[in-house]
Short mmCIF file of C-alpha atoms and ligand atoms in Angstrom, two decimals:
data_model
loop_
_atom_site.label_atom_id
_atom_site.label_comp_id
_atom_site.label_asym_id
_atom_site.label_seq_id
_atom_site.Cartn_x
_atom_site.Cartn_y
_atom_site.Cartn_z
CA MET H 67 109.89 164.30 -177.36
CA THR H 68 106.12 164.60 -177.54
CA GLU H 69 105.10 162.13 -174.86
CA PRO H 70 101.99 163.36 -173.11
CA HIS H 71 103.55 163.17 -169.64
CA PHE H 72 105.76 166.16 -170.41
CA GLY H 73 104.55 169.42 -168.96
CA PHE H 74 102.77 172.09 -170.97
CA GLU H 75 105.83 174.32 -171.38
CA THR H 76 107.99 171.40 -172.55
CA ARG H 77 105.43 170.36 -175.15
CA ALA H 78 105.00 173.98 -176.31
CA ILE H 79 108.71 174.05 -177.14
CA HIS H 80 109.27 170.47 -178.36
CA ALA H 81 106.05 168.74 -179.47
CA GLY H 82 106.18 168.19 -183.23
CA GLN H 83 109.48 170.05 -183.38
CA ALA H 84 112.31 167.51 -183.25
CA PRO H 85 115.52 168.85 -184.82
CA ASP H 86 115.39 168.72 -188.62
CA GLU H 87 116.39 165.25 -189.87
CA THR H 88 118.60 166.35 -192.76
CA THR H 89 120.42 169.35 -191.23
CA GLY H 90 119.91 169.15 -187.48
CA ALA H 91 118.32 172.63 -187.51
CA VAL H 92 116.92 173.11 -184.02
CA VAL H 93 114.13 175.38 -185.22
CA THR H 94 111.58 173.83 -187.59
CA PRO H 95 112.47 175.27 -191.02
CA ILE H 96 110.02 177.27 -193.13
CA TYR H 97 109.42 174.72 -195.89
CA GLN H 98 108.59 177.30 -198.54
CA THR H 99 107.64 174.80 -201.20
CA SER H 100 104.40 173.96 -202.97
CA THR H 101 105.38 170.47 -204.14
CA TYR H 102 107.67 167.52 -203.29
CA ALA H 103 109.78 165.14 -205.39
CA GLN H 104 108.34 161.62 -205.53
CA ASP H 105 110.62 158.57 -205.78
CA GLU H 106 108.16 156.64 -207.96
CA VAL H 107 104.50 157.15 -208.81
CA GLY H 108 102.70 156.75 -205.51
CA VAL H 109 105.93 156.59 -203.49
CA HIS H 110 106.64 159.76 -201.50
CA ARG H 111 107.83 160.80 -198.04
CA GLY H 112 104.49 161.87 -196.64
CA TYR H 113 104.27 165.09 -198.61
CA GLU H 114 102.88 165.56 -202.13
CA TYR H 115 101.45 169.06 -202.33
CA SER H 116 101.41 171.85 -199.72
CA ARG H 117 97.65 172.41 -199.66
CA THR H 118 97.39 168.82 -198.43
CA ALA H 119 100.37 168.91 -196.07
CA ASN H 120 103.52 170.94 -195.44
CA PRO H 121 106.19 170.04 -192.85
CA THR H 122 106.11 173.46 -191.12
CA ARG H 123 102.33 173.15 -190.84
CA THR H 124 102.61 169.57 -189.58
CA ALA H 125 104.92 170.75 -186.78
CA LEU H 126 102.42 173.43 -185.77
CA GLU H 127 99.49 171.00 -185.93
CA ARG H 128 101.26 168.42 -183.76
CA CYS H 129 102.35 171.03 -181.24
CA LEU H 130 98.93 172.65 -180.83
CA ALA H 131 97.15 169.28 -180.76
CA SER H 132 99.49 168.22 -177.95
CA LEU H 133 98.79 171.43 -176.00
CA GLU H 134 95.01 170.89 -176.29
CA GLY H 135 95.39 167.22 -175.32
CA ALA H 136 93.92 166.29 -178.72
CA ALA H 137 94.57 163.32 -180.97
CA SER H 138 94.45 165.51 -184.10
CA GLY H 139 94.85 169.15 -185.01
CA PHE H 140 94.37 171.17 -188.18
CA ALA H 141 95.77 174.59 -188.97
CA PHE H 142 93.81 177.11 -191.04
CA SER H 143 94.52 180.45 -192.67
CA SER H 144 92.38 182.28 -190.08
CA GLY H 145 90.18 181.64 -187.08
CA MET H 146 87.15 182.18 -189.30
CA ALA H 147 88.40 179.55 -191.78
CA ALA H 148 88.75 177.12 -188.87
CA GLU H 149 85.19 177.88 -187.75
CA ASP H 150 83.97 177.50 -191.34
CA ALA H 151 85.43 173.98 -191.46
CA VAL H 152 83.69 173.00 -188.21
CA LEU H 153 80.33 174.30 -189.46
CA ARG H 154 80.73 172.53 -192.83
CA VAL H 155 80.78 169.19 -190.99
CA LEU H 156 77.08 169.72 -190.17
CA PRO H 157 74.31 168.46 -192.46
CA ALA H 158 72.61 171.43 -194.18
CA ASP H 159 69.37 171.23 -192.18
CA SER H 160 71.09 171.44 -188.78
CA HIS H 161 70.29 173.71 -185.87
CA VAL H 162 73.09 175.09 -183.69
CA ILE H 163 72.93 176.78 -180.31
CA ILE H 164 75.29 179.73 -180.00
CA PRO H 165 76.08 182.19 -177.20
CA ASN H 166 74.06 185.42 -177.19
CA ASP H 167 77.34 187.32 -176.97
CA ALA H 168 79.27 185.26 -179.54
CA TYR H 169 82.35 186.67 -181.22
CA GLY H 170 80.96 189.02 -183.89
CA GLY H 171 82.59 187.15 -186.76
CA THR H 172 81.17 183.84 -185.55
CA PHE H 173 77.67 185.29 -185.44
CA ARG H 174 78.11 186.78 -188.93
CA LEU H 175 79.39 183.49 -190.36
CA ILE H 176 76.43 181.55 -188.95
CA ASP H 177 73.76 184.20 -189.58
CA LYS H 178 74.85 185.58 -192.98
CA VAL H 179 76.87 182.80 -194.65
CA PHE H 180 75.52 179.46 -193.37
CA GLY H 181 72.04 180.81 -192.53
CA PRO H 182 70.92 181.43 -196.13
CA ASN H 183 72.04 177.86 -196.94
CA GLY H 184 69.71 176.36 -194.36
CA LEU H 185 71.61 176.38 -191.06
CA GLN H 186 69.30 177.38 -188.19
CA TYR H 187 70.54 178.84 -184.92
CA SER H 188 69.36 180.04 -181.53
CA ALA H 189 71.40 182.58 -179.56
CA VAL H 190 71.05 182.00 -175.81
CA ASP H 191 72.78 182.67 -172.52
CA LEU H 192 74.78 179.44 -172.23
CA SER H 193 75.32 179.93 -168.50
CA ASP H 194 71.55 179.29 -168.12
CA ARG H 195 70.77 175.59 -168.64
CA GLU H 196 67.05 176.27 -168.99
CA GLN H 197 67.64 178.56 -171.96
CA ILE H 198 69.64 175.82 -173.69
CA GLU H 199 66.94 173.24 -173.04
CA ARG H 200 64.22 175.59 -174.30
CA ALA H 201 66.17 176.31 -177.49
CA TRP H 202 66.82 172.60 -178.18
CA ARG H 203 65.28 171.17 -181.38
CA PRO H 204 65.26 167.64 -182.81
CA ASN H 205 67.90 168.77 -185.37
CA THR H 206 70.21 170.50 -182.86
CA ARG H 207 73.61 169.02 -183.72
CA LEU H 208 76.07 171.47 -182.23
CA VAL H 209 76.43 173.76 -179.24
CA TRP H 210 78.92 176.55 -179.90
CA LEU H 211 80.53 177.79 -176.73
CA GLU H 212 82.92 180.57 -175.77
CA SER H 213 84.33 181.01 -172.28
CA PRO H 214 85.32 183.65 -171.39
CA THR H 215 82.97 185.31 -173.89
CA ASN H 216 83.72 188.27 -176.07
CA PRO H 217 83.34 191.11 -175.21
CA LEU H 218 81.43 190.61 -171.93
CA LEU H 219 83.82 188.08 -170.32
CA GLY H 220 80.93 185.83 -169.37
CA ILE H 221 81.78 182.35 -168.10
CA VAL H 222 80.12 179.13 -169.24
CA ASP H 223 80.48 175.80 -167.45
CA ILE H 224 82.12 173.82 -170.25
CA GLY H 225 81.73 170.41 -168.57
CA ALA H 226 78.02 170.94 -167.89
CA VAL H 227 77.18 172.14 -171.42
CA ALA H 228 79.30 169.40 -173.03
CA ARG H 229 77.50 166.77 -170.93
CA LEU H 230 74.09 168.13 -171.89
CA ALA H 231 75.06 168.13 -175.58
CA ARG H 232 76.40 164.58 -175.40
CA GLU H 233 73.27 163.26 -173.63
CA ARG H 234 71.20 164.66 -176.48
CA GLY H 235 73.44 163.42 -179.29
CA ALA H 236 74.95 166.77 -180.26
CA ARG H 237 78.56 167.94 -180.27
CA CYS H 238 80.04 170.74 -178.24
CA VAL H 239 82.64 173.07 -179.74
CA VAL H 240 84.61 175.51 -177.62
CA ASP H 241 86.25 178.63 -179.04
CA ASN H 242 89.27 178.63 -176.73
CA THR H 243 90.84 181.79 -178.17
CA PHE H 244 90.44 183.95 -175.05
CA ALA H 245 91.70 181.34 -172.60
CA THR H 246 94.39 179.45 -174.61
CA PRO H 247 95.16 175.80 -173.79
CA TYR H 248 97.47 177.05 -171.03
CA LEU H 249 94.55 178.43 -169.02
CA GLN H 250 91.81 176.03 -170.09
CA GLN H 251 91.55 172.53 -171.61
CA PRO H 252 88.08 172.10 -173.17
CA LEU H 253 88.58 168.53 -174.44
CA ALA H 254 89.54 167.33 -170.96
CA LEU H 255 86.40 169.08 -169.67
CA GLY H 256 84.27 167.05 -172.11
CA ALA H 257 84.05 169.16 -175.29
CA ASP H 258 84.31 167.47 -178.70
CA ILE H 259 85.99 170.22 -180.69
CA VAL H 260 88.26 173.17 -179.89
CA VAL H 261 88.68 176.08 -182.28
CA HIS H 262 91.20 178.90 -182.07
CA SER H 263 92.06 182.13 -183.68
CA THR H 264 95.85 181.68 -183.45
CA THR H 265 95.98 185.35 -184.45
CA LYS H 266 95.52 186.15 -180.76
CA TYR H 267 97.40 184.71 -177.76
CA LEU H 268 98.88 181.66 -179.51
CA GLY H 269 100.65 183.78 -182.13
CA GLY H 270 100.84 186.49 -179.51
CA HIS H 271 102.73 189.20 -181.40
CA SER H 272 100.14 190.81 -183.73
CA ASP H 273 102.07 189.66 -186.79
CA VAL H 274 100.04 186.75 -188.19
CA VAL H 275 96.45 185.68 -188.87
CA GLY H 276 95.65 182.00 -188.36
CA GLY H 277 93.22 179.42 -187.04
CA PHE H 278 93.19 175.94 -185.56
CA VAL H 279 90.82 173.02 -184.92
CA ALA H 280 91.55 170.24 -182.40
CA VAL H 281 89.51 167.02 -182.05
CA ASN H 282 89.81 163.54 -180.54
CA ASP H 283 87.17 161.66 -182.53
CA VAL H 284 88.73 159.81 -185.49
CA ASN H 285 85.75 160.25 -187.84
CA LEU H 286 85.57 163.93 -187.09
CA ALA H 287 89.32 164.26 -187.67
CA THR H 288 88.97 162.55 -191.05
CA HIS H 289 86.16 164.90 -192.01
CA ILE H 290 88.05 168.06 -190.95
CA ALA H 291 91.20 166.86 -192.72
CA TYR H 292 89.15 166.29 -195.86
CA LEU H 293 87.64 169.79 -195.66
CA GLN H 294 91.03 171.38 -194.93
CA ASN H 295 92.38 169.93 -198.17
CA ALA H 296 89.22 170.17 -200.27
CA VAL H 297 88.40 173.79 -199.38
CA GLY H 298 92.06 174.80 -199.07
CA ALA H 299 91.94 177.58 -196.45
CA VAL H 300 95.41 176.60 -195.24
CA PRO H 301 98.12 178.79 -193.71
CA GLY H 302 101.39 179.25 -195.55
CA PRO H 303 104.61 177.88 -194.06
CA PHE H 304 105.85 181.29 -192.90
CA ASP H 305 102.60 181.92 -191.03
CA CYS H 306 102.91 178.47 -189.41
CA PHE H 307 106.47 179.34 -188.37
CA LEU H 308 105.28 182.57 -186.76
CA VAL H 309 102.55 180.82 -184.76
CA LEU H 310 104.98 178.06 -183.70
CA ARG H 311 107.43 180.71 -182.54
CA GLY H 312 104.70 182.41 -180.54
CA VAL H 313 103.45 179.20 -178.97
CA LYS H 314 106.85 178.44 -177.41
CA THR H 315 106.35 181.31 -174.94
CA VAL H 316 102.57 181.19 -174.48
CA ALA H 317 102.79 179.85 -170.92
CA VAL H 318 105.04 182.63 -169.63
CA ARG H 319 103.17 185.26 -171.60
CA MET H 320 99.80 184.15 -170.19
CA GLU H 321 101.15 184.33 -166.64
CA ARG H 322 102.08 187.96 -167.18
CA HIS H 323 98.92 188.84 -169.12
CA CYS H 324 96.94 187.61 -166.11
CA ALA H 325 99.09 189.49 -163.58
CA ASN H 326 98.88 192.74 -165.56
CA ALA H 327 95.12 192.32 -165.99
CA ARG H 328 94.79 192.03 -162.20
CA ALA H 329 96.63 195.37 -161.79
CA VAL H 330 94.34 197.03 -164.35
CA VAL H 331 91.21 195.58 -162.70
CA GLU H 332 92.33 196.96 -159.34
CA LEU H 333 92.50 200.47 -160.81
CA LEU H 334 89.17 200.16 -162.63
CA GLU H 335 87.40 198.95 -159.49
CA ARG H 336 88.51 202.07 -157.63
CA HIS H 337 88.03 204.72 -160.36
CA PRO H 338 84.91 206.90 -160.10
CA SER H 339 84.51 207.16 -163.91
CA VAL H 340 83.94 203.39 -164.11
CA ALA H 341 80.41 202.05 -163.54
CA SER H 342 81.12 198.31 -163.65
CA VAL H 343 84.05 195.97 -164.28
CA ARG H 344 83.77 192.58 -165.94
CA TYR H 345 86.62 190.22 -165.14
CA PRO H 346 86.15 186.55 -164.22
CA GLY H 347 88.87 186.88 -161.56
CA LEU H 348 86.63 189.16 -159.50
CA PRO H 349 84.79 187.26 -156.75
CA THR H 350 81.72 189.40 -157.61
CA HIS H 351 81.67 188.06 -161.21
CA PRO H 352 78.70 185.66 -161.55
CA GLY H 353 80.92 183.05 -163.23
CA HIS H 354 83.84 183.38 -160.85
CA GLU H 355 83.48 179.98 -159.18
CA VAL H 356 83.09 178.13 -162.48
CA ALA H 357 86.06 180.03 -163.92
CA ALA H 358 88.19 179.21 -160.88
CA ARG H 359 87.32 175.53 -161.37
CA GLN H 360 87.87 175.24 -165.12
CA MET H 361 90.67 177.76 -165.68
CA ARG H 362 94.21 177.95 -164.34
CA ASP H 363 93.94 181.75 -164.15
CA PHE H 364 91.53 184.38 -165.41
CA GLY H 365 93.16 185.73 -168.57
CA GLY H 366 94.25 189.08 -169.94
CA MET H 367 90.94 190.46 -171.21
CA VAL H 368 89.02 193.03 -169.19
CA ALA H 369 85.79 194.88 -170.03
CA PHE H 370 84.17 197.77 -168.22
CA THR H 371 81.43 200.35 -168.65
CA LEU H 372 81.79 204.07 -168.11
CA ALA H 373 79.40 205.83 -165.78
CA ALA H 374 79.01 208.72 -168.27
CA GLY H 375 77.98 206.46 -171.17
CA GLU H 376 79.04 206.14 -174.80
CA ASP H 377 80.56 209.62 -175.21
CA ALA H 378 82.91 208.97 -172.29
CA ALA H 379 83.76 205.53 -173.71
CA LEU H 380 84.64 207.02 -177.10
CA LYS H 381 86.76 209.73 -175.46
CA LEU H 382 88.55 207.21 -173.26
CA VAL H 383 89.60 204.92 -176.09
CA SER H 384 91.12 207.85 -178.00
CA ARG H 385 92.99 209.26 -174.99
CA THR H 386 95.13 206.34 -173.88
CA ARG H 387 98.75 206.51 -175.02
CA LEU H 388 100.09 203.01 -174.31
CA PHE H 389 96.82 201.17 -174.93
CA THR H 390 96.54 201.33 -178.72
CA LEU H 391 93.07 201.87 -180.17
CA ALA H 392 92.68 198.77 -182.34
CA GLU H 393 90.66 195.63 -182.94
CA SER H 394 92.14 192.24 -182.07
CA LEU H 395 93.64 191.09 -178.79
CA GLY H 396 96.05 188.72 -177.15
CA ALA H 397 99.39 190.17 -178.16
CA VAL H 398 102.33 191.67 -176.31
CA GLU H 399 101.06 195.23 -176.76
CA SER H 400 98.01 196.48 -174.89
CA LEU H 401 94.96 197.34 -176.98
CA ILE H 402 91.74 199.19 -176.22
CA GLU H 403 88.52 199.25 -178.20
CA HIS H 404 84.85 200.19 -178.26
CA PRO H 405 82.98 196.94 -179.05
CA ALA H 406 79.64 198.54 -180.05
CA GLN H 407 81.23 200.48 -182.93
CA MET H 408 84.25 198.28 -183.65
CA THR H 409 84.47 194.50 -183.13
CA HIS H 410 80.73 194.11 -182.59
CA ALA H 411 79.45 196.65 -185.13
CA SER H 412 78.23 193.72 -187.26
CA VAL H 413 75.76 192.71 -184.53
CA ALA H 414 74.47 196.26 -183.84
CA GLY H 415 70.67 196.33 -183.72
CA SER H 416 70.44 192.53 -183.32
CA GLU H 417 69.75 190.63 -180.12
CA LEU H 418 73.53 190.40 -179.73
CA SER H 419 74.21 194.14 -179.67
CA VAL H 420 76.40 195.38 -176.82
CA ASP H 421 76.19 198.29 -174.38
CA PRO H 422 77.63 201.41 -176.09
CA ALA H 423 79.24 202.44 -172.77
CA LEU H 424 81.36 199.27 -172.83
CA VAL H 425 85.13 199.39 -173.34
CA ARG H 426 87.29 196.29 -173.81
CA VAL H 427 91.00 196.11 -173.13
CA SER H 428 93.50 193.44 -174.04
CA VAL H 429 96.10 193.85 -171.32
CA GLY H 430 99.55 193.36 -172.80
CA LEU H 431 103.01 192.71 -171.40
CA GLU H 432 104.20 196.26 -170.79
CA THR H 433 105.22 197.29 -167.24
CA ALA H 434 102.08 196.99 -165.11
CA GLY H 435 102.58 200.42 -163.47
CA ASP H 436 102.82 202.10 -166.88
CA LEU H 437 99.57 200.49 -168.01
CA VAL H 438 97.78 201.55 -164.84
CA ASP H 439 99.13 205.13 -165.12
CA ASP H 440 98.02 205.34 -168.76
CA LEU H 441 94.48 204.18 -168.05
CA ARG H 442 94.24 206.44 -165.00
CA GLN H 443 95.18 209.60 -166.93
CA ALA H 444 92.65 208.73 -169.65
CA LEU H 445 89.92 207.91 -167.11
CA ASP H 446 90.63 211.12 -165.17
CA SER H 447 89.94 213.10 -168.37
CA VAL H 448 86.48 211.76 -169.20
C1 PLP X 18 89.58 186.81 -183.55
C2 PLP X 18 88.63 185.79 -183.11
C3 PLP X 18 88.07 184.89 -184.03
C4 PLP X 18 88.34 184.96 -185.52
O1 PLP X 18 89.67 184.71 -185.82
P1 PLP X 18 90.46 185.37 -187.07
O2 PLP X 18 91.82 184.81 -186.92
O3 PLP X 18 90.37 186.85 -186.94
O4 PLP X 18 89.76 184.90 -188.32
C5 PLP X 18 87.21 183.91 -183.53
N1 PLP X 18 86.91 183.85 -182.22
C6 PLP X 18 87.41 184.70 -181.32
C7 PLP X 18 87.03 184.57 -179.89
C8 PLP X 18 88.29 185.70 -181.73
O5 PLP X 18 88.78 186.55 -180.83
#
């Protein structure tokens, strides 16, 4: 069932999810158990203890690994736990290069948690090769990449950065949360590691927090597997079930997220209250050509600035009715937020701080016309 020649949608529904051997259950059961009976000491059926492995988690790991075109995949209790595992692979005296508009939680983890233990970092614009080369140090072991970035929807050429990292003996990790494996395949583009917050599009329904790491390299896989078990930031079987359920429809959901985002962008481009629109699907976006090359479509995230500044941005986000004012993204319902005071409050005052006039929307799966009407009435009022 999981042969790689099957299409993405087929693998999303079947990879790792053969009907249950004992009952024939078509849906992978929630194996709500911590331990497993052993036939003799040292003789078991692949499962001993659920921190180490659980059949519902195995199904999720096989499915997501297949979708990323990876040899191995590891599920975690959150996106941050997945990122933590990737960073723990590094020797303590390492230097990492990160995007200057990294996801706020990623910046905090590197700056505040790993930093005091010796990890060094440089935050640069990864779309500028010269900045990467200038930041490079003899102990640079990892380049951390997001594309599209959060919240500015910047685009980074994954193949080019991965090649540069490889030439210099470092690894390249891509946070593929915004794009999903349906829109973008970082390992095929040359990256070494993919991380996800499955909380977002992969889960897709705002009802679970989870993370994922995908790799091809066998030694790296062994190391991540070791950390997953030794540190123990694993998702429970019910959470794995929820992500698996979400993943089955990720292809069709992404198609509609992209279409609805296009409708929203069209409105924003025309509205006088809006100063600038950031969406990689716009031909005027500086990363448009790279995005068109490395992505199937341009995603469901849109950011824009208001001509009247922060006050107007704060008013706007409280005046939409369908777009819910909330952090997070990537689910069926549309969300709106103010990055400077919400998702990116932890980077305020640093070199990563964002424009206070910026608003970010996660365009959901409601009727496109309703979303456009809602944003229009809110924009008209600011
Ligand atoms: C949400 C998010 C994370 C963190 O994931 P959690 O599941 O919230 O721990 C990491 N990267 C990106 C791009 C995200 O959007």
